[in-house]
Amino acid sequence: MSLEKGYSNNQQDRKMRQPGDALLGDEEPLAAADEQAVAPPAKRSTKEFVRLLLDLTAITPVILGSIHFDECPALPSLTTFLIVFGLTCVSMGVARFVTRAEHPYYRSRARGRVMQAGGMSVVLLSIWGAVLTFPHTHRLSTSAPDGDCARSVFLPGFLSSVLPIGITGLLLLVIFVVICVKKSRKAARGPSGYQEV
């Protein structure tokens, strides 16, 4: 009798689950929801244009690195990092806008995977910037001399490194928490898959 009741409750629980529950142990993967998504409309949304404008702000490191190219002899490759990092971010932003790769319809397809790989290139570039700037964080102090490296070069380089690394670290922390919650829910259900009381 108790097994029948547990089976009935389990069936009812499946009907009440939301799409986001897949992160916490639902049997239906998120990829299946992406496959069932409809193609995006031909007309682009305001959100896509706003995202493009935000991505285009990454041209700032390119401008600063070009204008002050010879103003950081202490870290000669820092301006090169600013230019490469900025161009990569802008290129990815334009490609994301043109291909609409972040739409659920394309997320699990080839163009979405290519953009995800491009996102990893930004993280790798930020590690390059971290290797250049993190050992010299004393230059962030207002009392530090900047004759051998202009702050208009060092500060953008430092921020371009710490922001992607910080965001990536936060995402990894969220994934770790989700995995822990998923395991705890499985343990609470027991080996039979039913909720233990």
mmCIF file of C-alpha atoms in Angstrom:
data_model
loop_
_atom_site.group_PDB
_atom_site.id
_atom_site.type_symbol
_atom_site.label_atom_id
_atom_site.label_comp_id
_atom_site.label_asym_id
_atom_site.label_seq_id
_atom_site.Cartn_x
_atom_site.Cartn_y
_atom_site.Cartn_z
ATOM 1 C CA MET A 1 0.000 0.000 0.000
ATOM 2 C CA SER A 2 2.808 2.381 0.925
ATOM 3 C CA LEU A 3 4.627 1.584 -2.337
ATOM 4 C CA GLU A 4 1.507 2.413 -4.348
ATOM 5 C CA LYS A 5 1.132 5.685 -2.467
ATOM 6 C CA GLY A 6 4.767 6.523 -3.037
ATOM 7 C CA TYR A 7 4.467 5.737 -6.751
ATOM 8 C CA SER A 8 1.372 7.940 -7.000
ATOM 9 C CA ASN A 9 3.122 10.811 -5.238
ATOM 10 C CA ASN A 10 6.134 10.421 -7.511
ATOM 11 C CA GLN A 11 3.942 10.586 -10.623
ATOM 12 C CA GLN A 12 2.186 13.691 -9.299
ATOM 13 C CA ASP A 13 5.537 15.290 -8.471
ATOM 14 C CA ARG A 14 6.719 14.777 -12.050
ATOM 15 C CA LYS A 15 3.683 16.581 -13.390
ATOM 16 C CA MET A 16 4.260 19.558 -11.086
ATOM 17 C CA ARG A 17 7.947 19.999 -11.899
ATOM 18 C CA GLN A 18 9.097 23.151 -13.614
ATOM 19 C CA PRO A 19 11.623 23.272 -16.497
ATOM 20 C CA GLY A 20 14.295 24.651 -14.183
ATOM 21 C CA ASP A 21 14.101 21.516 -12.027
ATOM 22 C CA ALA A 22 16.327 19.747 -14.554
ATOM 23 C CA LEU A 23 19.292 21.398 -12.856
ATOM 24 C CA LEU A 24 18.382 19.698 -9.599
ATOM 25 C CA GLY A 25 18.100 16.134 -10.793
ATOM 26 C CA ASP A 26 15.133 15.968 -13.154
ATOM 27 C CA GLU A 27 15.389 13.189 -15.686
ATOM 28 C CA GLU A 28 14.763 15.500 -18.628
ATOM 29 C CA PRO A 29 17.999 17.286 -19.604
ATOM 30 C CA LEU A 30 18.076 20.943 -20.454
ATOM 31 C CA ALA A 31 19.291 20.084 -23.942
ATOM 32 C CA ALA A 32 15.914 18.489 -24.696
ATOM 33 C CA ALA A 33 14.178 21.776 -23.951
ATOM 34 C CA ASP A 34 16.584 23.537 -26.308
ATOM 35 C CA GLU A 35 15.817 21.018 -29.060
ATOM 36 C CA GLN A 36 12.087 21.670 -28.673
ATOM 37 C CA ALA A 37 12.485 25.459 -28.815
ATOM 38 C CA VAL A 38 11.126 27.232 -31.863
ATOM 39 C CA ALA A 39 13.325 29.206 -34.225
ATOM 40 C CA PRO A 40 13.747 32.893 -33.315
ATOM 41 C CA PRO A 41 11.667 35.444 -35.197
ATOM 42 C CA ALA A 42 13.268 37.325 -38.068
ATOM 43 C CA LYS A 43 12.842 40.644 -36.239
ATOM 44 C CA ARG A 44 15.474 41.182 -33.578
ATOM 45 C CA SER A 45 14.443 42.090 -30.058
ATOM 46 C CA THR A 46 15.465 45.157 -28.060
ATOM 47 C CA LYS A 47 17.390 42.852 -25.719
ATOM 48 C CA GLU A 48 19.614 41.725 -28.583
ATOM 49 C CA PHE A 49 20.440 45.312 -29.561
ATOM 50 C CA VAL A 50 21.179 46.256 -25.941
ATOM 51 C CA ARG A 51 23.477 43.233 -25.610
ATOM 52 C CA LEU A 52 25.283 44.260 -28.803
ATOM 53 C CA LEU A 53 25.843 47.791 -27.483
ATOM 54 C CA LEU A 54 27.246 46.388 -24.233
ATOM 55 C CA ASP A 55 29.577 44.099 -26.168
ATOM 56 C CA LEU A 56 30.779 47.000 -28.293
ATOM 57 C CA THR A 57 31.976 48.814 -25.147
ATOM 58 C CA ALA A 58 34.858 46.322 -25.197
ATOM 59 C CA ILE A 59 36.404 48.543 -27.871
ATOM 60 C CA THR A 60 37.595 50.778 -25.005
ATOM 61 C CA PRO A 61 40.677 48.638 -24.164
ATOM 62 C CA VAL A 62 41.579 48.640 -27.862
ATOM 63 C CA ILE A 63 41.481 52.444 -27.982
ATOM 64 C CA LEU A 64 43.460 52.848 -24.755
ATOM 65 C CA GLY A 65 46.032 50.251 -25.785
ATOM 66 C CA SER A 66 46.510 51.948 -29.139
ATOM 67 C CA ILE A 67 46.755 55.508 -27.807
ATOM 68 C CA HIS A 68 49.100 54.623 -24.934
ATOM 69 C CA PHE A 69 50.974 51.855 -26.714
ATOM 70 C CA ASP A 70 54.430 53.034 -25.580
ATOM 71 C CA GLU A 71 53.480 54.328 -22.130
ATOM 72 C CA CYS A 72 54.070 51.130 -20.140
ATOM 73 C CA PRO A 73 57.694 50.084 -20.645
ATOM 74 C CA ALA A 74 57.623 48.148 -17.353
ATOM 75 C CA LEU A 75 55.019 45.780 -18.857
ATOM 76 C CA PRO A 76 55.581 46.057 -22.610
ATOM 77 C CA SER A 77 53.074 43.357 -23.570
ATOM 78 C CA LEU A 78 50.222 44.859 -21.537
ATOM 79 C CA THR A 79 49.076 47.158 -24.337
ATOM 80 C CA THR A 80 49.152 44.208 -26.734
ATOM 81 C CA PHE A 81 46.944 42.302 -24.294
ATOM 82 C CA LEU A 82 44.472 45.200 -24.169
ATOM 83 C CA ILE A 83 44.200 45.320 -27.958
ATOM 84 C CA VAL A 84 43.858 41.554 -28.426
ATOM 85 C CA PHE A 85 41.400 41.203 -25.534
ATOM 86 C CA GLY A 86 39.213 44.071 -26.745
ATOM 87 C CA LEU A 87 39.145 42.881 -30.358
ATOM 88 C CA THR A 88 38.258 39.354 -29.249
ATOM 89 C CA CYS A 89 35.350 40.560 -27.097
ATOM 90 C CA VAL A 90 34.018 42.860 -29.820
ATOM 91 C CA SER A 91 34.304 40.123 -32.449
ATOM 92 C CA MET A 92 32.434 37.701 -30.241
ATOM 93 C CA GLY A 93 29.727 40.264 -29.527
ATOM 94 C CA VAL A 94 29.176 40.963 -33.225
ATOM 95 C CA ALA A 95 29.221 37.241 -34.045
ATOM 96 C CA ARG A 96 26.716 36.556 -31.260
ATOM 97 C CA PHE A 97 24.419 39.250 -32.642
ATOM 98 C CA VAL A 98 24.685 38.061 -36.254
ATOM 99 C CA THR A 99 24.309 34.332 -35.559
ATOM 100 C CA ARG A 100 21.872 34.707 -32.612
ATOM 101 C CA ALA A 101 23.748 31.804 -31.045
ATOM 102 C CA GLU A 102 22.420 32.417 -27.519
ATOM 103 C CA HIS A 103 18.819 31.781 -28.529
ATOM 104 C CA PRO A 104 17.570 28.434 -27.077
ATOM 105 C CA TYR A 105 16.938 27.183 -30.614
ATOM 106 C CA TYR A 106 20.659 27.477 -31.489
ATOM 107 C CA ARG A 107 22.210 26.967 -28.049
ATOM 108 C CA SER A 108 22.704 23.208 -28.409
ATOM 109 C CA ARG A 109 23.546 23.395 -32.108
ATOM 110 C CA ALA A 110 26.860 24.024 -33.854
ATOM 111 C CA ARG A 111 26.794 27.819 -33.751
ATOM 112 C CA GLY A 112 25.989 27.825 -30.043
ATOM 113 C CA ARG A 113 28.865 25.476 -29.285
ATOM 114 C CA VAL A 114 31.261 27.584 -31.331
ATOM 115 C CA MET A 115 30.304 30.673 -29.297
ATOM 116 C CA GLN A 116 30.811 28.729 -26.064
ATOM 117 C CA ALA A 117 34.309 27.837 -27.238
ATOM 118 C CA GLY A 118 34.871 31.506 -28.031
ATOM 119 C CA GLY A 119 33.892 32.353 -24.471
ATOM 120 C CA MET A 120 36.684 30.102 -23.247
ATOM 121 C CA SER A 121 39.150 32.096 -25.344
ATOM 122 C CA VAL A 122 38.172 35.229 -23.391
ATOM 123 C CA VAL A 123 38.900 33.421 -20.124
ATOM 124 C CA LEU A 124 42.288 32.279 -21.427
ATOM 125 C CA LEU A 125 43.128 35.828 -22.490
ATOM 126 C CA SER A 126 42.146 37.114 -19.048
ATOM 127 C CA ILE A 127 44.604 34.640 -17.515
ATOM 128 C CA TRP A 128 47.305 36.191 -19.700
ATOM 129 C CA GLY A 129 46.352 39.610 -18.356
ATOM 130 C CA ALA A 130 46.320 38.279 -14.796
ATOM 131 C CA VAL A 131 49.864 36.968 -15.174
ATOM 132 C CA LEU A 132 50.918 40.447 -16.313
ATOM 133 C CA THR A 133 49.035 42.581 -13.795
ATOM 134 C CA PHE A 134 48.439 40.603 -10.595
ATOM 135 C CA PRO A 135 52.111 40.645 -9.488
ATOM 136 C CA HIS A 136 52.037 44.462 -9.829
ATOM 137 C CA THR A 137 48.838 45.343 -7.974
ATOM 138 C CA HIS A 138 50.814 47.900 -5.962
ATOM 139 C CA ARG A 139 50.488 50.115 -9.031
ATOM 140 C CA LEU A 140 46.798 50.529 -8.184
ATOM 141 C CA SER A 141 47.795 52.673 -5.212
ATOM 142 C CA THR A 142 47.551 56.405 -5.787
ATOM 143 C CA SER A 143 50.974 56.832 -4.204
ATOM 144 C CA ALA A 144 52.657 54.370 -6.553
ATOM 145 C CA PRO A 145 54.812 55.939 -9.255
ATOM 146 C CA ASP A 146 53.427 55.491 -12.753
ATOM 147 C CA GLY A 147 56.318 56.828 -14.771
ATOM 148 C CA ASP A 148 57.173 53.357 -16.101
ATOM 149 C CA CYS A 149 53.526 52.331 -16.669
ATOM 150 C CA ALA A 150 50.652 54.764 -17.096
ATOM 151 C CA ARG A 151 47.582 54.053 -14.957
ATOM 152 C CA SER A 152 45.449 54.549 -18.063
ATOM 153 C CA VAL A 153 47.078 51.340 -19.323
ATOM 154 C CA PHE A 154 47.515 49.313 -16.141
ATOM 155 C CA LEU A 155 44.029 49.833 -14.680
ATOM 156 C CA PRO A 156 42.128 48.694 -17.812
ATOM 157 C CA GLY A 157 44.481 45.741 -18.093
ATOM 158 C CA PHE A 158 43.861 44.764 -14.483
ATOM 159 C CA LEU A 159 40.065 45.083 -14.796
ATOM 160 C CA SER A 160 40.035 43.176 -18.086
ATOM 161 C CA SER A 161 41.719 40.320 -16.245
ATOM 162 C CA VAL A 162 39.907 40.255 -12.925
ATOM 163 C CA LEU A 163 36.326 40.609 -14.225
ATOM 164 C CA PRO A 164 36.231 37.525 -16.529
ATOM 165 C CA ILE A 165 38.106 35.434 -13.964
ATOM 166 C CA GLY A 166 35.772 36.578 -11.176
ATOM 167 C CA ILE A 167 32.628 35.862 -13.217
ATOM 168 C CA THR A 168 33.951 32.439 -14.216
ATOM 169 C CA GLY A 169 34.782 31.636 -10.602
ATOM 170 C CA LEU A 170 31.273 32.643 -9.520
ATOM 171 C CA LEU A 171 29.704 30.416 -12.193
ATOM 172 C CA LEU A 172 31.848 27.479 -11.078
ATOM 173 C CA LEU A 173 30.707 28.079 -7.504
ATOM 174 C CA VAL A 174 27.058 28.045 -8.599
ATOM 175 C CA ILE A 175 27.609 24.794 -10.526
ATOM 176 C CA PHE A 176 29.241 23.253 -7.454
ATOM 177 C CA VAL A 177 26.269 24.237 -5.267
ATOM 178 C CA VAL A 178 23.794 22.845 -7.821
ATOM 179 C CA ILE A 179 25.681 19.532 -7.925
ATOM 180 C CA CYS A 180 25.664 19.325 -4.124
ATOM 181 C CA VAL A 181 21.903 20.016 -4.000
ATOM 182 C CA LYS A 182 21.312 17.424 -6.712
ATOM 183 C CA LYS A 183 23.235 14.786 -4.773
ATOM 184 C CA SER A 184 21.416 15.610 -1.543
ATOM 185 C CA ARG A 185 18.031 15.259 -3.272
ATOM 186 C CA LYS A 186 19.040 11.903 -4.711
ATOM 187 C CA ALA A 187 20.200 10.753 -1.293
ATOM 188 C CA ALA A 188 16.902 11.873 0.248
ATOM 189 C CA ARG A 189 14.944 9.859 -2.321
ATOM 190 C CA GLY A 190 16.868 6.721 -1.501
ATOM 191 C CA PRO A 191 18.028 3.937 -3.837
ATOM 192 C CA SER A 192 14.462 3.150 -4.958
ATOM 193 C CA GLY A 193 13.949 6.690 -6.248
ATOM 194 C CA TYR A 194 11.109 7.458 -3.825
ATOM 195 C CA GLN A 195 11.145 10.101 -1.107
ATOM 196 C CA GLU A 196 12.199 8.647 2.230
ATOM 197 C CA VAL A 197 10.046 9.569 5.255
#
